[in-house]
Structures are given as C-alpha cells and as structure tokens.
Amino acid sequence: MSYLDRTLKILADKFAQDYIKWILSGSFMLVEKLTTEFPTITRYADLVYKVKDKEGTQYIFHLEFQAQKSKDPMNLRMLGYNVRLLEQYKIPVYSTVIYLTEEAYEEDQGYFKSIFLGKEVLIFEYNVIKLWELDGLSLLKERILGLYPLLGLTKLSEPKENALNNIIKEIKRIKDPIISKDMLFSFKVLSGLKHSRDLLDALIRKEEIMESAILKEIYEEALQEELKKGLELGRLETLQSNIMGVLISRFEVPYKTEKQLEEKIKSIKSIPVLQKLHIDAVKAQSFEDFLKLLEKLEV
C-alpha cells in the first residue's frame, strides 16, 4: 500500500468528525469507527463510521477517496458497499466518494439505476465530490482542519505557487504544533498528485515535516508489515524501495547521491540486513548518520 493510501486512512481517522461536519453537516456526530468484515472493503481509503443526529438516530457513513480510475464501475462498487453495510448493521447508509484528481474521474453521476421492462426496479444514489471543482479559498475560510491537506487539489487562483504558499502559511498558524506538522505533511503528500515535487519541496522543507505523528505512524506501519510478511517473492525489492522512500521523504538527498545509494541498496540481498537498514532509515537523525550506519554493516 502506498504512502498516499496510508496518509488518507490516518488523516480521515484522526479528523473523522471534520469530514462528517463537512459532508453531513454539523448536526451529525461521530459514534465510532467500524471495521467491516467484507473482503471487498479492504482498501485503506475506504472508511466506515457510525454516526448519529441530534435526536440520537444512528446511521452508517461510508467515505471513499478515489485517486485513480476504478477498475469496476464506481456506481456498482458503491451499491455493493451500501448493500453489504446495510445488511450487516441494519441501519441507513450514506456513501460519499471524494475524487482527488480529474484523472481518477469517469463521469460518475452518483447513482445506479436498474430498469426492467421499462420500470425502474432499483434506484441507488450516493454523494460525489470533485475536489478540482471546489474553491480552495472558500474551503480554507471554513476553518475545518481535516480538509486542509486536500486544499492543494482544489481550484486555486493563479499563480499556483502563491496560492499554495498561502495555504501553507495558514497551516503553520495552527496553534497545536503536532496538528500543524501533521497537516503540513499530509498537505505535501496529497498535493503531490497535482503539483511537482520540486515546487512542493521548495515550499515545504523536509525538516518541517520530520516530526509529523502521521509520518511516523506510516513508517511504523510499513515496518511492521514488512516484518510480518515473511520471505516471499518480491520482498527484497519492496524493502529496498521502502528504504529509499523513507530516506527521500525525510532528508534532502542530492540526485547523484540518491542514484548511487539506490544501486548500493539494490546490491544488498539479505532480508535481515535490509530490515535493519529500514529501521535505521526511520530512526536516523540525519542522512549522514544513515550513511555511517550503512558503512558499518557487513553485507
């Protein structure tokens, strides 16, 4: 699973009430996050919550982020999720899909209709949000923190660099330093779907996001997954890729050095050694410290 999926999952979990407020209105409150039992709902971007209105009536709120085109028709997927959730929890379900980019969107009208002999025998509707059509400044003014990381994917004024920088300044004004760093990291990850890495690196320095709790949680989850997978086909390549991903995310690595290091990492064929290097990449205080640890290893 990618850093993008992990970031979306953690972000939506930490700020679930913000998404509920934005999509369902402030009259709904989070009751609990639900863990589905369906094999079809295993993607990290699929999130299911139990919510309640002011009268205490409970509902299921299903949220999905879509960053790439769906292999199956989205309306059928959403219908399948809705029916299974309704069958399990026996309370009304409201589904929403948030398209992160235009490339992921395929004329999704937000409904499924089945007609038999000229009669509509099934009508199912769900909510569709296309970020690139939303005004970023208007969303920013709503002061809903959980939405801040999405703002780089909204409709922004020209020049884009100035608009992005204004959002970043607002994120840095958040009083809680932990939340501010989490927002900054998530904003950079998600904005990378639309804006160049060079531009984002210029606007957000690596040291500004290194202490993000979300970033650390992603690293820890990735590390735990690798430790549990066992020896399997492609694991060497996965570990090697993860090590490079951590280093590039955390430190300013010159391009020439990056390529030389990548060759060095790819030459290591020992899974225990790569696991140790992955841990070192996560914990190293600087890129130079990691290189020293790499030199000490017997490979």
PDB file of N, CA and C in Angstrom, residues 45-140:
ATOM      1  N   ALA A  45      -8.344   3.325   1.733  1.00  0.00           N
ATOM      2  CA  ALA A  45      -9.055   4.582   1.584  1.00  0.00           C
ATOM      3  C   ALA A  45     -10.548   4.434   1.857  1.00  0.00           C
ATOM      4  N   ASP A  46     -11.041   3.228   2.117  1.00  0.00           N
ATOM      5  CA  ASP A  46     -12.449   3.011   2.425  1.00  0.00           C
ATOM      6  C   ASP A  46     -12.656   3.124   3.925  1.00  0.00           C
ATOM      7  N   LEU A  47     -13.496   4.050   4.341  1.00  0.00           N
ATOM      8  CA  LEU A  47     -13.685   4.326   5.760  1.00  0.00           C
ATOM      9  C   LEU A  47     -15.163   4.280   6.092  1.00  0.00           C
ATOM     10  N   VAL A  48     -15.472   3.595   7.177  1.00  0.00           N
ATOM     11  CA  VAL A  48     -16.866   3.398   7.570  1.00  0.00           C
ATOM     12  C   VAL A  48     -17.044   3.828   9.022  1.00  0.00           C
ATOM     13  N   TYR A  49     -18.032   4.690   9.261  1.00  0.00           N
ATOM     14  CA  TYR A  49     -18.275   5.213  10.601  1.00  0.00           C
ATOM     15  C   TYR A  49     -19.748   5.079  10.968  1.00  0.00           C
ATOM     16  N   LYS A  50     -19.996   4.907  12.250  1.00  0.00           N
ATOM     17  CA  LYS A  50     -21.361   5.009  12.768  1.00  0.00           C
ATOM     18  C   LYS A  50     -21.519   6.431  13.296  1.00  0.00           C
ATOM     19  N   VAL A  51     -22.588   7.108  12.862  1.00  0.00           N
ATOM     20  CA  VAL A  51     -22.838   8.485  13.281  1.00  0.00           C
ATOM     21  C   VAL A  51     -24.257   8.590  13.836  1.00  0.00           C
ATOM     22  N   LYS A  52     -24.549   9.708  14.485  1.00  0.00           N
ATOM     23  CA  LYS A  52     -25.906   9.932  14.996  1.00  0.00           C
ATOM     24  C   LYS A  52     -26.292  11.393  14.799  1.00  0.00           C
ATOM     25  N   ASP A  53     -27.608  11.629  14.633  1.00  0.00           N
ATOM     26  CA  ASP A  53     -28.091  13.002  14.507  1.00  0.00           C
ATOM     27  C   ASP A  53     -28.452  13.555  15.878  1.00  0.00           C
ATOM     28  N   LYS A  54     -29.025  14.745  15.926  1.00  0.00           N
ATOM     29  CA  LYS A  54     -29.334  15.397  17.196  1.00  0.00           C
ATOM     30  C   LYS A  54     -30.354  14.620  18.022  1.00  0.00           C
ATOM     31  N   GLU A  55     -31.207  13.848  17.349  1.00  0.00           N
ATOM     32  CA  GLU A  55     -32.211  13.054  18.055  1.00  0.00           C
ATOM     33  C   GLU A  55     -31.661  11.723  18.536  1.00  0.00           C
ATOM     34  N   GLY A  56     -30.415  11.421  18.168  1.00  0.00           N
ATOM     35  CA  GLY A  56     -29.802  10.170  18.590  1.00  0.00           C
ATOM     36  C   GLY A  56     -29.987   9.027  17.614  1.00  0.00           C
ATOM     37  N   THR A  57     -30.659   9.279  16.486  1.00  0.00           N
ATOM     38  CA  THR A  57     -30.837   8.243  15.467  1.00  0.00           C
ATOM     39  C   THR A  57     -29.500   7.946  14.800  1.00  0.00           C
ATOM     40  N   GLN A  58     -29.177   6.672  14.670  1.00  0.00           N
ATOM     41  CA  GLN A  58     -27.868   6.285  14.151  1.00  0.00           C
ATOM     42  C   GLN A  58     -27.912   5.922  12.667  1.00  0.00           C
ATOM     43  N   TYR A  59     -26.802   6.196  11.998  1.00  0.00           N
ATOM     44  CA  TYR A  59     -26.645   5.912  10.577  1.00  0.00           C
ATOM     45  C   TYR A  59     -25.218   5.415  10.338  1.00  0.00           C
ATOM     46  N   ILE A  60     -25.007   4.868   9.144  1.00  0.00           N
ATOM     47  CA  ILE A  60     -23.663   4.487   8.707  1.00  0.00           C
ATOM     48  C   ILE A  60     -23.198   5.501   7.669  1.00  0.00           C
ATOM     49  N   PHE A  61     -22.007   6.020   7.870  1.00  0.00           N
ATOM     50  CA  PHE A  61     -21.397   6.958   6.930  1.00  0.00           C
ATOM     51  C   PHE A  61     -20.190   6.275   6.302  1.00  0.00           C
ATOM     52  N   HIS A  62     -20.266   6.047   4.998  1.00  0.00           N
ATOM     53  CA  HIS A  62     -19.191   5.378   4.259  1.00  0.00           C
ATOM     54  C   HIS A  62     -18.490   6.407   3.380  1.00  0.00           C
ATOM     55  N   LEU A  63     -17.186   6.546   3.566  1.00  0.00           N
ATOM     56  CA  LEU A  63     -16.394   7.534   2.837  1.00  0.00           C
ATOM     57  C   LEU A  63     -15.291   6.850   2.051  1.00  0.00           C
ATOM     58  N   GLU A  64     -15.156   7.240   0.799  1.00  0.00           N
ATOM     59  CA  GLU A  64     -14.081   6.684  -0.031  1.00  0.00           C
ATOM     60  C   GLU A  64     -13.356   7.798  -0.768  1.00  0.00           C
ATOM     61  N   PHE A  65     -12.033   7.740  -0.730  1.00  0.00           N
ATOM     62  CA  PHE A  65     -11.198   8.639  -1.523  1.00  0.00           C
ATOM     63  C   PHE A  65     -10.765   7.894  -2.780  1.00  0.00           C
ATOM     64  N   GLN A  66     -10.869   8.558  -3.937  1.00  0.00           N
ATOM     65  CA  GLN A  66     -10.502   7.919  -5.189  1.00  0.00           C
ATOM     66  C   GLN A  66      -9.394   8.716  -5.859  1.00  0.00           C
ATOM     67  N   ALA A  67      -8.203   8.101  -5.941  1.00  0.00           N
ATOM     68  CA  ALA A  67      -7.042   8.782  -6.514  1.00  0.00           C
ATOM     69  C   ALA A  67      -6.708   8.293  -7.918  1.00  0.00           C
ATOM     70  N   GLN A  68      -7.327   7.187  -8.339  1.00  0.00           N
ATOM     71  CA  GLN A  68      -7.099   6.671  -9.684  1.00  0.00           C
ATOM     72  C   GLN A  68      -8.389   6.053 -10.209  1.00  0.00           C
ATOM     73  N   LYS A  69      -8.435   5.815 -11.494  1.00  0.00           N
ATOM     74  CA  LYS A  69      -9.661   5.292 -12.084  1.00  0.00           C
ATOM     75  C   LYS A  69      -9.985   3.919 -11.520  1.00  0.00           C
ATOM     76  N   SER A  70     -11.263   3.711 -11.250  1.00  0.00           N
ATOM     77  CA  SER A  70     -11.720   2.442 -10.697  1.00  0.00           C
ATOM     78  C   SER A  70     -11.745   1.372 -11.785  1.00  0.00           C
ATOM     79  N   LYS A  71     -11.291   0.170 -11.435  1.00  0.00           N
ATOM     80  CA  LYS A  71     -11.327  -0.934 -12.394  1.00  0.00           C
ATOM     81  C   LYS A  71     -12.765  -1.354 -12.688  1.00  0.00           C
ATOM     82  N   ASP A  72     -13.614  -1.267 -11.676  1.00  0.00           N
ATOM     83  CA  ASP A  72     -15.032  -1.586 -11.832  1.00  0.00           C
ATOM     84  C   ASP A  72     -15.839  -0.295 -11.821  1.00  0.00           C
ATOM     85  N   PRO A  73     -17.028  -0.294 -12.452  1.00  0.00           N
ATOM     86  CA  PRO A  73     -17.863   0.909 -12.415  1.00  0.00           C
ATOM     87  C   PRO A  73     -18.086   1.371 -10.980  1.00  0.00           C
ATOM     88  N   MET A  74     -17.844   2.643 -10.723  1.00  0.00           N
ATOM     89  CA  MET A  74     -17.935   3.146  -9.361  1.00  0.00           C
ATOM     90  C   MET A  74     -19.336   2.993  -8.786  1.00  0.00           C
ATOM     91  N   ASN A  75     -20.365   3.199  -9.615  1.00  0.00           N
ATOM     92  CA  ASN A  75     -21.722   3.100  -9.065  1.00  0.00           C
ATOM     93  C   ASN A  75     -22.046   1.683  -8.594  1.00  0.00           C
ATOM     94  N   LEU A  76     -21.504   0.679  -9.272  1.00  0.00           N
ATOM     95  CA  LEU A  76     -21.712  -0.703  -8.827  1.00  0.00           C
ATOM     96  C   LEU A  76     -20.943  -0.984  -7.545  1.00  0.00           C
ATOM     97  N   ARG A  77     -19.735  -0.467  -7.471  1.00  0.00           N
ATOM     98  CA  ARG A  77     -18.942  -0.643  -6.248  1.00  0.00           C
ATOM     99  C   ARG A  77     -19.637  -0.020  -5.050  1.00  0.00           C
ATOM    100  N   MET A  78     -20.093   1.212  -5.219  1.00  0.00           N
ATOM    101  CA  MET A  78     -20.740   1.910  -4.116  1.00  0.00           C
ATOM    102  C   MET A  78     -22.050   1.231  -3.726  1.00  0.00           C
ATOM    103  N   LEU A  79     -22.779   0.727  -4.705  1.00  0.00           N
ATOM    104  CA  LEU A  79     -24.006  -0.017  -4.415  1.00  0.00           C
ATOM    105  C   LEU A  79     -23.684  -1.266  -3.611  1.00  0.00           C
ATOM    106  N   GLY A  80     -22.626  -1.981  -4.019  1.00  0.00           N
ATOM    107  CA  GLY A  80     -22.238  -3.190  -3.301  1.00  0.00           C
ATOM    108  C   GLY A  80     -21.867  -2.901  -1.857  1.00  0.00           C
ATOM    109  N   TYR A  81     -21.064  -1.849  -1.651  1.00  0.00           N
ATOM    110  CA  TYR A  81     -20.705  -1.463  -0.284  1.00  0.00           C
ATOM    111  C   TYR A  81     -21.951  -1.146   0.533  1.00  0.00           C
ATOM    112  N   ASN A  82     -22.836  -0.348  -0.070  1.00  0.00           N
ATOM    113  CA  ASN A  82     -24.024   0.117   0.638  1.00  0.00           C
ATOM    114  C   ASN A  82     -24.906  -1.040   1.078  1.00  0.00           C
ATOM    115  N   VAL A  83     -25.130  -1.990   0.165  1.00  0.00           N
ATOM    116  CA  VAL A  83     -25.991  -3.135   0.472  1.00  0.00           C
ATOM    117  C   VAL A  83     -25.378  -3.995   1.572  1.00  0.00           C
ATOM    118  N   ARG A  84     -24.079  -4.260   1.487  1.00  0.00           N
ATOM    119  CA  ARG A  84     -23.424  -5.099   2.495  1.00  0.00           C
ATOM    120  C   ARG A  84     -23.429  -4.434   3.869  1.00  0.00           C
ATOM    121  N   LEU A  85     -23.190  -3.125   3.891  1.00  0.00           N
ATOM    122  CA  LEU A  85     -23.214  -2.405   5.164  1.00  0.00           C
ATOM    123  C   LEU A  85     -24.619  -2.379   5.756  1.00  0.00           C
ATOM    124  N   LEU A  86     -25.604  -2.180   4.914  1.00  0.00           N
ATOM    125  CA  LEU A  86     -26.997  -2.186   5.368  1.00  0.00           C
ATOM    126  C   LEU A  86     -27.385  -3.557   5.900  1.00  0.00           C
ATOM    127  N   GLU A  87     -26.920  -4.598   5.217  1.00  0.00           N
ATOM    128  CA  GLU A  87     -27.222  -5.963   5.642  1.00  0.00           C
ATOM    129  C   GLU A  87     -26.597  -6.265   7.001  1.00  0.00           C
ATOM    130  N   GLN A  88     -25.379  -5.781   7.236  1.00  0.00           N
ATOM    131  CA  GLN A  88     -24.701  -6.084   8.494  1.00  0.00           C
ATOM    132  C   GLN A  88     -25.227  -5.258   9.663  1.00  0.00           C
ATOM    133  N   TYR A  89     -25.421  -3.954   9.451  1.00  0.00           N
ATOM    134  CA  TYR A  89     -25.733  -3.072  10.584  1.00  0.00           C
ATOM    135  C   TYR A  89     -27.216  -2.737  10.724  1.00  0.00           C
ATOM    136  N   LYS A  90     -27.991  -3.006   9.676  1.00  0.00           N
ATOM    137  CA  LYS A  90     -29.452  -2.828   9.734  1.00  0.00           C
ATOM    138  C   LYS A  90     -29.873  -1.385  10.000  1.00  0.00           C
ATOM    139  N   ILE A  91     -29.051  -0.419   9.633  1.00  0.00           N
ATOM    140  CA  ILE A  91     -29.426   0.987   9.741  1.00  0.00           C
ATOM    141  C   ILE A  91     -29.047   1.689   8.437  1.00  0.00           C
ATOM    142  N   PRO A  92     -29.681   2.834   8.120  1.00  0.00           N
ATOM    143  CA  PRO A  92     -29.436   3.512   6.840  1.00  0.00           C
ATOM    144  C   PRO A  92     -27.963   3.848   6.618  1.00  0.00           C
ATOM    145  N   VAL A  93     -27.546   3.758   5.362  1.00  0.00           N
ATOM    146  CA  VAL A  93     -26.157   4.004   4.977  1.00  0.00           C
ATOM    147  C   VAL A  93     -26.102   5.183   4.008  1.00  0.00           C
ATOM    148  N   TYR A  94     -25.148   6.073   4.232  1.00  0.00           N
ATOM    149  CA  TYR A  94     -24.925   7.190   3.312  1.00  0.00           C
ATOM    150  C   TYR A  94     -23.483   7.120   2.827  1.00  0.00           C
ATOM    151  N   SER A  95     -23.316   6.993   1.523  1.00  0.00           N
ATOM    152  CA  SER A  95     -21.981   6.824   0.933  1.00  0.00           C
ATOM    153  C   SER A  95     -21.542   8.080   0.193  1.00  0.00           C
ATOM    154  N   THR A  96     -20.260   8.370   0.300  1.00  0.00           N
ATOM    155  CA  THR A  96     -19.664   9.518  -0.389  1.00  0.00           C
ATOM    156  C   THR A  96     -18.328   9.101  -0.984  1.00  0.00           C
ATOM    157  N   VAL A  97     -18.100   9.478  -2.243  1.00  0.00           N
ATOM    158  CA  VAL A  97     -16.795   9.257  -2.856  1.00  0.00           C
ATOM    159  C   VAL A  97     -16.190  10.622  -3.163  1.00  0.00           C
ATOM    160  N   ILE A  98     -14.956  10.817  -2.735  1.00  0.00           N
ATOM    161  CA  ILE A  98     -14.230  12.060  -2.998  1.00  0.00           C
ATOM    162  C   ILE A  98     -13.173  11.785  -4.058  1.00  0.00           C
ATOM    163  N   TYR A  99     -13.344  12.366  -5.235  1.00  0.00           N
ATOM    164  CA  TYR A  99     -12.350  12.220  -6.300  1.00  0.00           C
ATOM    165  C   TYR A  99     -11.248  13.253  -6.080  1.00  0.00           C
ATOM    166  N   LEU A 100     -10.028  12.770  -5.962  1.00  0.00           N
ATOM    167  CA  LEU A 100      -8.906  13.654  -5.675  1.00  0.00           C
ATOM    168  C   LEU A 100      -8.394  14.370  -6.916  1.00  0.00           C
ATOM    169  N   THR A 101      -8.484  13.717  -8.074  1.00  0.00           N
ATOM    170  CA  THR A 101      -7.976  14.314  -9.312  1.00  0.00           C
ATOM    171  C   THR A 101      -8.943  14.060 -10.460  1.00  0.00           C
ATOM    172  N   GLU A 102      -8.843  14.889 -11.486  1.00  0.00           N
ATOM    173  CA  GLU A 102      -9.674  14.704 -12.678  1.00  0.00           C
ATOM    174  C   GLU A 102      -9.345  13.390 -13.377  1.00  0.00           C
ATOM    175  N   GLU A 103      -8.081  12.957 -13.283  1.00  0.00           N
ATOM    176  CA  GLU A 103      -7.665  11.708 -13.937  1.00  0.00           C
ATOM    177  C   GLU A 103      -8.382  10.498 -13.345  1.00  0.00           C
ATOM    178  N   ALA A 104      -8.810  10.605 -12.105  1.00  0.00           N
ATOM    179  CA  ALA A 104      -9.487   9.486 -11.442  1.00  0.00           C
ATOM    180  C   ALA A 104     -10.976   9.442 -11.760  1.00  0.00           C
ATOM    181  N   TYR A 105     -11.493  10.517 -12.326  1.00  0.00           N
ATOM    182  CA  TYR A 105     -12.940  10.670 -12.510  1.00  0.00           C
ATOM    183  C   TYR A 105     -13.379  10.140 -13.869  1.00  0.00           C
ATOM    184  N   GLU A 106     -14.484   9.387 -13.860  1.00  0.00           N
ATOM    185  CA  GLU A 106     -15.040   8.857 -15.105  1.00  0.00           C
ATOM    186  C   GLU A 106     -16.555   9.062 -15.139  1.00  0.00           C
ATOM    187  N   GLU A 107     -16.962  10.289 -15.314  1.00  0.00           N
ATOM    188  CA  GLU A 107     -18.386  10.623 -15.465  1.00  0.00           C
ATOM    189  C   GLU A 107     -19.261   9.915 -14.434  1.00  0.00           C
ATOM    190  N   ASP A 108     -18.871   9.991 -13.202  1.00  0.00           N
ATOM    191  CA  ASP A 108     -19.643   9.378 -12.118  1.00  0.00           C
ATOM    192  C   ASP A 108     -20.785  10.318 -11.734  1.00  0.00           C
ATOM    193  N   GLN A 109     -22.009   9.904 -12.027  1.00  0.00           N
ATOM    194  CA  GLN A 109     -23.178  10.742 -11.765  1.00  0.00           C
ATOM    195  C   GLN A 109     -23.750  10.553 -10.362  1.00  0.00           C
ATOM    196  N   GLY A 110     -23.194   9.619  -9.611  1.00  0.00           N
ATOM    197  CA  GLY A 110     -23.638   9.437  -8.238  1.00  0.00           C
ATOM    198  C   GLY A 110     -24.921   8.644  -8.075  1.00  0.00           C
ATOM    199  N   TYR A 111     -25.203   7.770  -9.020  1.00  0.00           N
ATOM    200  CA  TYR A 111     -26.396   6.933  -8.848  1.00  0.00           C
ATOM    201  C   TYR A 111     -26.273   5.653  -9.675  1.00  0.00           C
ATOM    202  N   PHE A 112     -27.075   4.665  -9.310  1.00  0.00           N
ATOM    203  CA  PHE A 112     -27.206   3.429 -10.083  1.00  0.00           C
ATOM    204  C   PHE A 112     -28.693   3.187 -10.281  1.00  0.00           C
ATOM    205  N   LYS A 113     -29.058   2.894 -11.520  1.00  0.00           N
ATOM    206  CA  LYS A 113     -30.465   2.657 -11.831  1.00  0.00           C
ATOM    207  C   LYS A 113     -30.602   1.351 -12.601  1.00  0.00           C
ATOM    208  N   SER A 114     -31.536   0.525 -12.176  1.00  0.00           N
ATOM    209  CA  SER A 114     -31.810  -0.736 -12.873  1.00  0.00           C
ATOM    210  C   SER A 114     -33.246  -0.699 -13.393  1.00  0.00           C
ATOM    211  N   ILE A 115     -33.400  -0.949 -14.692  1.00  0.00           N
ATOM    212  CA  ILE A 115     -34.720  -0.881 -15.326  1.00  0.00           C
ATOM    213  C   ILE A 115     -35.076  -2.246 -15.903  1.00  0.00           C
ATOM    214  N   PHE A 116     -36.291  -2.708 -15.615  1.00  0.00           N
ATOM    215  CA  PHE A 116     -36.780  -3.983 -16.136  1.00  0.00           C
ATOM    216  C   PHE A 116     -38.148  -3.765 -16.768  1.00  0.00           C
ATOM    217  N   LEU A 117     -38.235  -4.074 -18.065  1.00  0.00           N
ATOM    218  CA  LEU A 117     -39.480  -3.900 -18.814  1.00  0.00           C
ATOM    219  C   LEU A 117     -40.024  -2.482 -18.684  1.00  0.00           C
ATOM    220  N   GLY A 118     -39.099  -1.528 -18.773  1.00  0.00           N
ATOM    221  CA  GLY A 118     -39.490  -0.129 -18.724  1.00  0.00           C
ATOM    222  C   GLY A 118     -39.781   0.416 -17.344  1.00  0.00           C
ATOM    223  N   LYS A 119     -39.620  -0.422 -16.326  1.00  0.00           N
ATOM    224  CA  LYS A 119     -39.914   0.009 -14.956  1.00  0.00           C
ATOM    225  C   LYS A 119     -38.618   0.110 -14.157  1.00  0.00           C
ATOM    226  N   GLU A 120     -38.473   1.195 -13.411  1.00  0.00           N
ATOM    227  CA  GLU A 120     -37.306   1.362 -12.551  1.00  0.00           C
ATOM    228  C   GLU A 120     -37.465   0.490 -11.316  1.00  0.00           C
ATOM    229  N   VAL A 121     -36.709  -0.606 -11.271  1.00  0.00           N
ATOM    230  CA  VAL A 121     -36.852  -1.552 -10.162  1.00  0.00           C
ATOM    231  C   VAL A 121     -35.835  -1.299  -9.056  1.00  0.00           C
ATOM    232  N   LEU A 122     -34.809  -0.482  -9.352  1.00  0.00           N
ATOM    233  CA  LEU A 122     -33.812  -0.165  -8.328  1.00  0.00           C
ATOM    234  C   LEU A 122     -33.181   1.188  -8.627  1.00  0.00           C
ATOM    235  N   ILE A 123     -33.207   2.067  -7.639  1.00  0.00           N
ATOM    236  CA  ILE A 123     -32.540   3.365  -7.751  1.00  0.00           C
ATOM    237  C   ILE A 123     -31.689   3.569  -6.499  1.00  0.00           C
ATOM    238  N   PHE A 124     -30.410   3.781  -6.700  1.00  0.00           N
ATOM    239  CA  PHE A 124     -29.486   3.992  -5.582  1.00  0.00           C
ATOM    240  C   PHE A 124     -28.680   5.255  -5.851  1.00  0.00           C
ATOM    241  N   GLU A 125     -28.594   6.132  -4.865  1.00  0.00           N
ATOM    242  CA  GLU A 125     -27.857   7.378  -5.015  1.00  0.00           C
ATOM    243  C   GLU A 125     -26.780   7.510  -3.939  1.00  0.00           C
ATOM    244  N   TYR A 126     -25.703   8.180  -4.291  1.00  0.00           N
ATOM    245  CA  TYR A 126     -24.627   8.461  -3.340  1.00  0.00           C
ATOM    246  C   TYR A 126     -24.020   9.811  -3.684  1.00  0.00           C
ATOM    247  N   ASN A 127     -23.219  10.324  -2.791  1.00  0.00           N
ATOM    248  CA  ASN A 127     -22.658  11.664  -2.931  1.00  0.00           C
ATOM    249  C   ASN A 127     -21.324  11.626  -3.673  1.00  0.00           C
ATOM    250  N   VAL A 128     -21.131  12.522  -4.615  1.00  0.00           N
ATOM    251  CA  VAL A 128     -19.889  12.620  -5.387  1.00  0.00           C
ATOM    252  C   VAL A 128     -19.281  14.005  -5.182  1.00  0.00           C
ATOM    253  N   ILE A 129     -18.027  14.039  -4.766  1.00  0.00           N
ATOM    254  CA  ILE A 129     -17.310  15.300  -4.573  1.00  0.00           C
ATOM    255  C   ILE A 129     -16.086  15.312  -5.476  1.00  0.00           C
ATOM    256  N   LYS A 130     -15.978  16.349  -6.304  1.00  0.00           N
ATOM    257  CA  LYS A 130     -14.825  16.509  -7.201  1.00  0.00           C
ATOM    258  C   LYS A 130     -14.003  17.695  -6.700  1.00  0.00           C
ATOM    259  N   LEU A 131     -12.851  17.393  -6.122  1.00  0.00           N
ATOM    260  CA  LEU A 131     -12.074  18.431  -5.450  1.00  0.00           C
ATOM    261  C   LEU A 131     -11.669  19.570  -6.374  1.00  0.00           C
ATOM    262  N   TRP A 132     -11.326  19.269  -7.621  1.00  0.00           N
ATOM    263  CA  TRP A 132     -10.818  20.291  -8.529  1.00  0.00           C
ATOM    264  C   TRP A 132     -11.890  21.318  -8.898  1.00  0.00           C
ATOM    265  N   GLU A 133     -13.151  21.029  -8.591  1.00  0.00           N
ATOM    266  CA  GLU A 133     -14.222  21.981  -8.864  1.00  0.00           C
ATOM    267  C   GLU A 133     -14.533  22.868  -7.659  1.00  0.00           C
ATOM    268  N   LEU A 134     -13.950  22.552  -6.507  1.00  0.00           N
ATOM    269  CA  LEU A 134     -14.219  23.312  -5.289  1.00  0.00           C
ATOM    270  C   LEU A 134     -13.240  24.469  -5.147  1.00  0.00           C
ATOM    271  N   ASP A 135     -13.721  25.595  -4.683  1.00  0.00           N
ATOM    272  CA  ASP A 135     -12.870  26.762  -4.487  1.00  0.00           C
ATOM    273  C   ASP A 135     -12.044  26.597  -3.216  1.00  0.00           C
ATOM    274  N   GLY A 136     -10.736  26.545  -3.382  1.00  0.00           N
ATOM    275  CA  GLY A 136      -9.853  26.296  -2.245  1.00  0.00           C
ATOM    276  C   GLY A 136      -9.922  27.372  -1.181  1.00  0.00           C
ATOM    277  N   LEU A 137     -10.022  28.640  -1.592  1.00  0.00           N
ATOM    278  CA  LEU A 137     -10.067  29.741  -0.633  1.00  0.00           C
ATOM    279  C   LEU A 137     -11.326  29.666   0.225  1.00  0.00           C
ATOM    280  N   SER A 138     -12.453  29.324  -0.401  1.00  0.00           N
ATOM    281  CA  SER A 138     -13.707  29.205   0.349  1.00  0.00           C
ATOM    282  C   SER A 138     -13.621  28.096   1.386  1.00  0.00           C
ATOM    283  N   LEU A 139     -13.015  26.967   1.000  1.00  0.00           N
ATOM    284  CA  LEU A 139     -12.851  25.865   1.951  1.00  0.00           C
ATOM    285  C   LEU A 139     -11.923  26.262   3.095  1.00  0.00           C
ATOM    286  N   LEU A 140     -10.873  26.983   2.760  1.00  0.00           N
ATOM    287  CA  LEU A 140      -9.923  27.419   3.784  1.00  0.00           C
ATOM    288  C   LEU A 140     -10.615  28.306   4.815  1.00  0.00           C
TER     289      LEU A 140
END
